[in-house]
mmCIF file of C-alpha atoms and ligand atoms in Angstrom:
data_model
loop_
_atom_site.group_PDB
_atom_site.id
_atom_site.type_symbol
_atom_site.label_atom_id
_atom_site.label_comp_id
_atom_site.label_asym_id
_atom_site.label_seq_id
_atom_site.Cartn_x
_atom_site.Cartn_y
_atom_site.Cartn_z
ATOM 1 C CA MET A 1 57.958 100.852 100.933
ATOM 2 C CA THR A 2 60.223 103.825 101.664
ATOM 3 C CA THR A 3 63.399 103.421 103.701
ATOM 4 C CA ASP A 4 61.826 105.441 106.522
ATOM 5 C CA LYS A 5 58.797 103.199 106.610
ATOM 6 C CA ALA A 6 60.989 100.094 106.500
ATOM 7 C CA GLU A 7 63.057 101.427 109.399
ATOM 8 C CA GLN A 8 59.910 102.064 111.456
ATOM 9 C CA ARG A 9 58.625 98.616 110.629
ATOM 10 C CA LEU A 10 61.826 96.992 111.900
ATOM 11 C CA GLU A 11 61.941 99.143 115.014
ATOM 12 C CA SER A 12 58.325 98.381 115.837
ATOM 13 C CA ARG A 13 59.372 94.705 116.003
ATOM 14 C CA ARG A 14 62.524 95.503 117.987
ATOM 15 C CA ILE A 15 64.831 94.614 115.129
ATOM 16 C CA GLN A 16 67.989 96.667 114.717
ATOM 17 C CA PRO A 17 67.722 98.237 111.234
ATOM 18 C CA THR A 18 70.880 97.268 109.355
ATOM 19 C CA ALA A 19 71.329 98.050 105.660
ATOM 20 C CA MET A 20 70.814 94.391 104.732
ATOM 21 C CA ARG A 21 67.653 94.027 106.824
ATOM 22 C CA LEU A 22 66.199 97.162 105.290
ATOM 23 C CA ARG A 23 66.896 95.885 101.798
ATOM 24 C CA VAL A 24 65.362 92.476 102.501
ATOM 25 C CA LEU A 25 62.284 94.020 104.099
ATOM 26 C CA ARG A 26 61.743 96.319 101.146
ATOM 27 C CA TYR A 27 62.120 93.406 98.768
ATOM 28 C CA LEU A 28 59.534 91.384 100.716
ATOM 29 C CA SER A 29 57.072 94.240 100.740
ATOM 30 C CA ASP A 30 57.465 94.914 97.004
ATOM 31 C CA ARG A 31 56.718 91.366 96.028
ATOM 32 C CA ARG A 32 53.177 90.231 95.489
ATOM 33 C CA VAL A 33 54.064 86.658 96.405
ATOM 34 C CA ALA A 34 55.843 84.911 99.275
ATOM 35 C CA VAL A 35 59.596 84.511 98.862
ATOM 36 C CA SER A 36 61.980 81.624 99.467
ATOM 37 C CA LEU A 37 65.622 81.763 100.484
ATOM 38 C CA SER A 38 66.644 81.021 96.893
ATOM 39 C CA ASP A 39 64.527 83.952 95.622
ATOM 40 C CA LEU A 40 66.536 86.162 97.981
ATOM 41 C CA GLU A 41 69.799 84.645 96.786
ATOM 42 C CA HIS A 42 68.926 85.384 93.169
ATOM 43 C CA HIS A 43 67.927 88.932 93.974
ATOM 44 C CA PHE A 44 70.807 89.725 96.352
ATOM 45 C CA SER A 45 73.486 87.932 94.397
ATOM 46 C CA HIS A 46 76.299 89.708 96.241
ATOM 47 C CA ALA A 47 75.124 88.755 99.711
ATOM 48 C CA ASP A 48 76.031 85.412 101.192
ATOM 49 C CA ARG A 49 73.438 82.750 101.854
ATOM 50 C CA THR A 50 74.070 82.627 105.593
ATOM 51 C CA THR A 51 73.448 86.353 106.005
ATOM 52 C CA LEU A 52 70.213 86.114 104.041
ATOM 53 C CA TYR A 53 69.099 83.088 106.013
ATOM 54 C CA ARG A 54 69.866 84.791 109.328
ATOM 55 C CA THR A 55 67.967 87.866 108.199
ATOM 56 C CA LEU A 56 64.868 85.783 107.505
ATOM 57 C CA LYS A 57 65.222 83.940 110.820
ATOM 58 C CA THR A 58 65.541 87.216 112.729
ATOM 59 C CA PHE A 59 62.445 88.552 110.971
ATOM 60 C CA GLN A 60 60.576 85.388 111.824
ATOM 61 C CA GLU A 61 61.631 85.320 115.477
ATOM 62 C CA HIS A 62 60.435 88.903 115.873
ATOM 63 C CA GLY A 63 57.092 88.288 114.187
ATOM 64 C CA LEU A 64 57.783 90.332 111.078
ATOM 65 C CA VAL A 65 57.339 87.417 108.690
ATOM 66 C CA HIS A 66 55.715 83.998 108.867
ATOM 67 C CA GLN A 67 56.642 80.743 107.178
ATOM 68 C CA ILE A 68 54.548 78.946 104.621
ATOM 69 C CA TYR A 69 55.101 75.314 103.655
ATOM 70 C CA ASP A 70 53.809 74.507 100.202
ATOM 71 C CA GLU A 71 54.288 71.689 97.703
ATOM 72 C CA SER A 72 57.378 73.324 96.185
ATOM 73 C CA GLY A 73 59.378 71.851 99.058
ATOM 74 C CA SER A 74 61.117 75.121 99.893
ATOM 75 C CA THR A 75 59.926 77.220 102.794
ATOM 76 C CA LYS A 76 58.409 80.535 101.768
ATOM 77 C CA TYR A 77 58.182 83.700 103.844
ATOM 78 C CA ALA A 78 55.554 86.433 103.749
ATOM 79 C CA LEU A 79 55.307 89.688 105.669
ATOM 80 C CA CYS A 80 52.960 89.730 108.628
ATOM 81 C CA THR A 81 50.411 92.487 109.076
ATOM 82 C CA GLU A 82 51.459 95.230 111.485
ATOM 83 C CA ASP A 83 49.288 93.950 114.314
ATOM 84 C CA CYS A 84 49.979 90.270 113.690
ATOM 85 C CA THR A 85 51.108 88.154 116.639
ATOM 86 C CA CYS A 86 51.179 84.861 114.710
ATOM 87 C CA THR A 87 48.870 83.219 117.206
ATOM 88 C CA TYR A 88 46.377 80.442 116.607
ATOM 89 C CA PRO A 89 43.660 80.868 115.482
ATOM 90 C CA ASP A 90 43.477 84.698 115.335
ATOM 91 C CA ASP A 91 46.296 85.327 112.897
ATOM 92 C CA MET A 92 45.901 82.197 110.822
ATOM 93 C CA HIS A 93 44.857 82.821 107.248
ATOM 94 C CA ALA A 94 44.707 81.184 103.853
ATOM 95 C CA HIS A 95 47.569 80.765 101.391
ATOM 96 C CA PHE A 96 47.413 79.671 97.798
ATOM 97 C CA TYR A 97 50.117 77.730 96.001
ATOM 98 C CA CYS A 98 50.065 77.765 92.206
ATOM 99 C CA SER A 99 51.407 74.455 90.929
ATOM 100 C CA SER A 100 52.124 75.971 87.488
ATOM 101 C CA CYS A 101 54.258 79.037 88.331
ATOM 102 C CA GLU A 102 55.104 77.775 91.859
ATOM 103 C CA ASN A 103 54.220 81.112 93.380
ATOM 104 C CA THR A 104 52.658 81.255 96.816
ATOM 105 C CA PHE A 105 50.176 83.958 97.724
ATOM 106 C CA CYS A 106 49.471 85.091 101.294
ATOM 107 C CA PHE A 107 45.916 86.205 101.952
ATOM 108 C CA GLN A 108 46.085 87.934 105.320
ATOM 109 C CA ASN A 109 42.458 88.997 105.153
ATOM 110 C CA LEU A 110 41.115 85.490 104.506
ATOM 111 C CA SER A 111 40.900 84.145 108.011
ATOM 112 C CA LEU A 112 40.238 80.512 108.684
ATOM 113 C CA PRO A 113 37.080 79.025 110.125
ATOM 114 C CA THR A 114 37.492 77.869 113.708
ATOM 115 C CA ILE A 115 38.266 74.191 113.833
ATOM 116 C CA ASP A 116 37.179 72.251 116.893
ATOM 117 C CA LEU A 117 40.022 69.902 117.582
ATOM 118 C CA PRO A 118 39.459 66.767 119.647
ATOM 119 C CA ASP A 119 40.032 67.147 123.414
ATOM 120 C CA GLY A 120 43.627 67.363 124.513
ATOM 121 C CA PHE A 121 45.072 68.816 121.296
ATOM 122 C CA LYS A 122 46.682 72.197 121.905
ATOM 123 C CA PRO A 123 47.286 74.093 118.653
ATOM 124 C CA SER A 124 50.072 76.656 118.434
ATOM 125 C CA TYR A 125 50.295 77.289 114.722
ATOM 126 C CA GLY A 126 48.380 76.461 111.559
ATOM 127 C CA ASN A 127 49.649 76.407 108.031
ATOM 128 C CA PHE A 128 46.816 76.481 105.577
ATOM 129 C CA VAL A 129 47.632 76.156 101.867
ATOM 130 C CA ILE A 130 45.274 75.603 98.974
ATOM 131 C CA THR A 131 46.944 74.288 95.821
ATOM 132 C CA GLY A 132 45.768 75.027 92.314
ATOM 133 C CA GLN A 133 46.310 77.595 89.582
ATOM 134 C CA CYS A 134 46.627 81.332 90.041
ATOM 135 C CA PRO A 135 44.648 83.709 87.767
ATOM 136 C CA ASP A 136 47.637 84.248 85.441
ATOM 137 C CA CYS A 137 48.217 80.544 84.928
ATOM 138 C CA ALA A 138 44.548 79.578 84.781
ATOM 139 C CA ALA A 139 43.843 82.117 82.033
HETATM 140 ZN ZN1 ZN B 201 50.588 80.678 88.559
HETATM 141 ZN ZN1 ZN B 202 50.422 84.420 105.193
#
């Protein structure tokens, strides 16, 4: 992702494009897998943890990224599609957690089947994760 594109992406979600936010966004978009706060800390070793955490939270609050909870125990974040509103069930999709390399993949185009919940249950968010082995680890 170019800096221009990253800037547009932030502005389209009403996020003020600071240098740090641009760098984090570009990192997220370059990675094939979802990232955790500790991935960010390793990559941006000069930035402090609080700044990185706040950056992720801002992205999440503005619908630029969504959270994924997998068996690794640390929350992962993946970029949303440009038209994503993170609503249930329209923007819910499948994720895959590889228990060997502990990478989590976000499959935006694999939408979930509609689930008829019992009366009275009002869903707001769904977190769908399949666990197993990714192609690299299964080979
Ligand atoms: Zn793997
Ligand atoms: Zn996802």
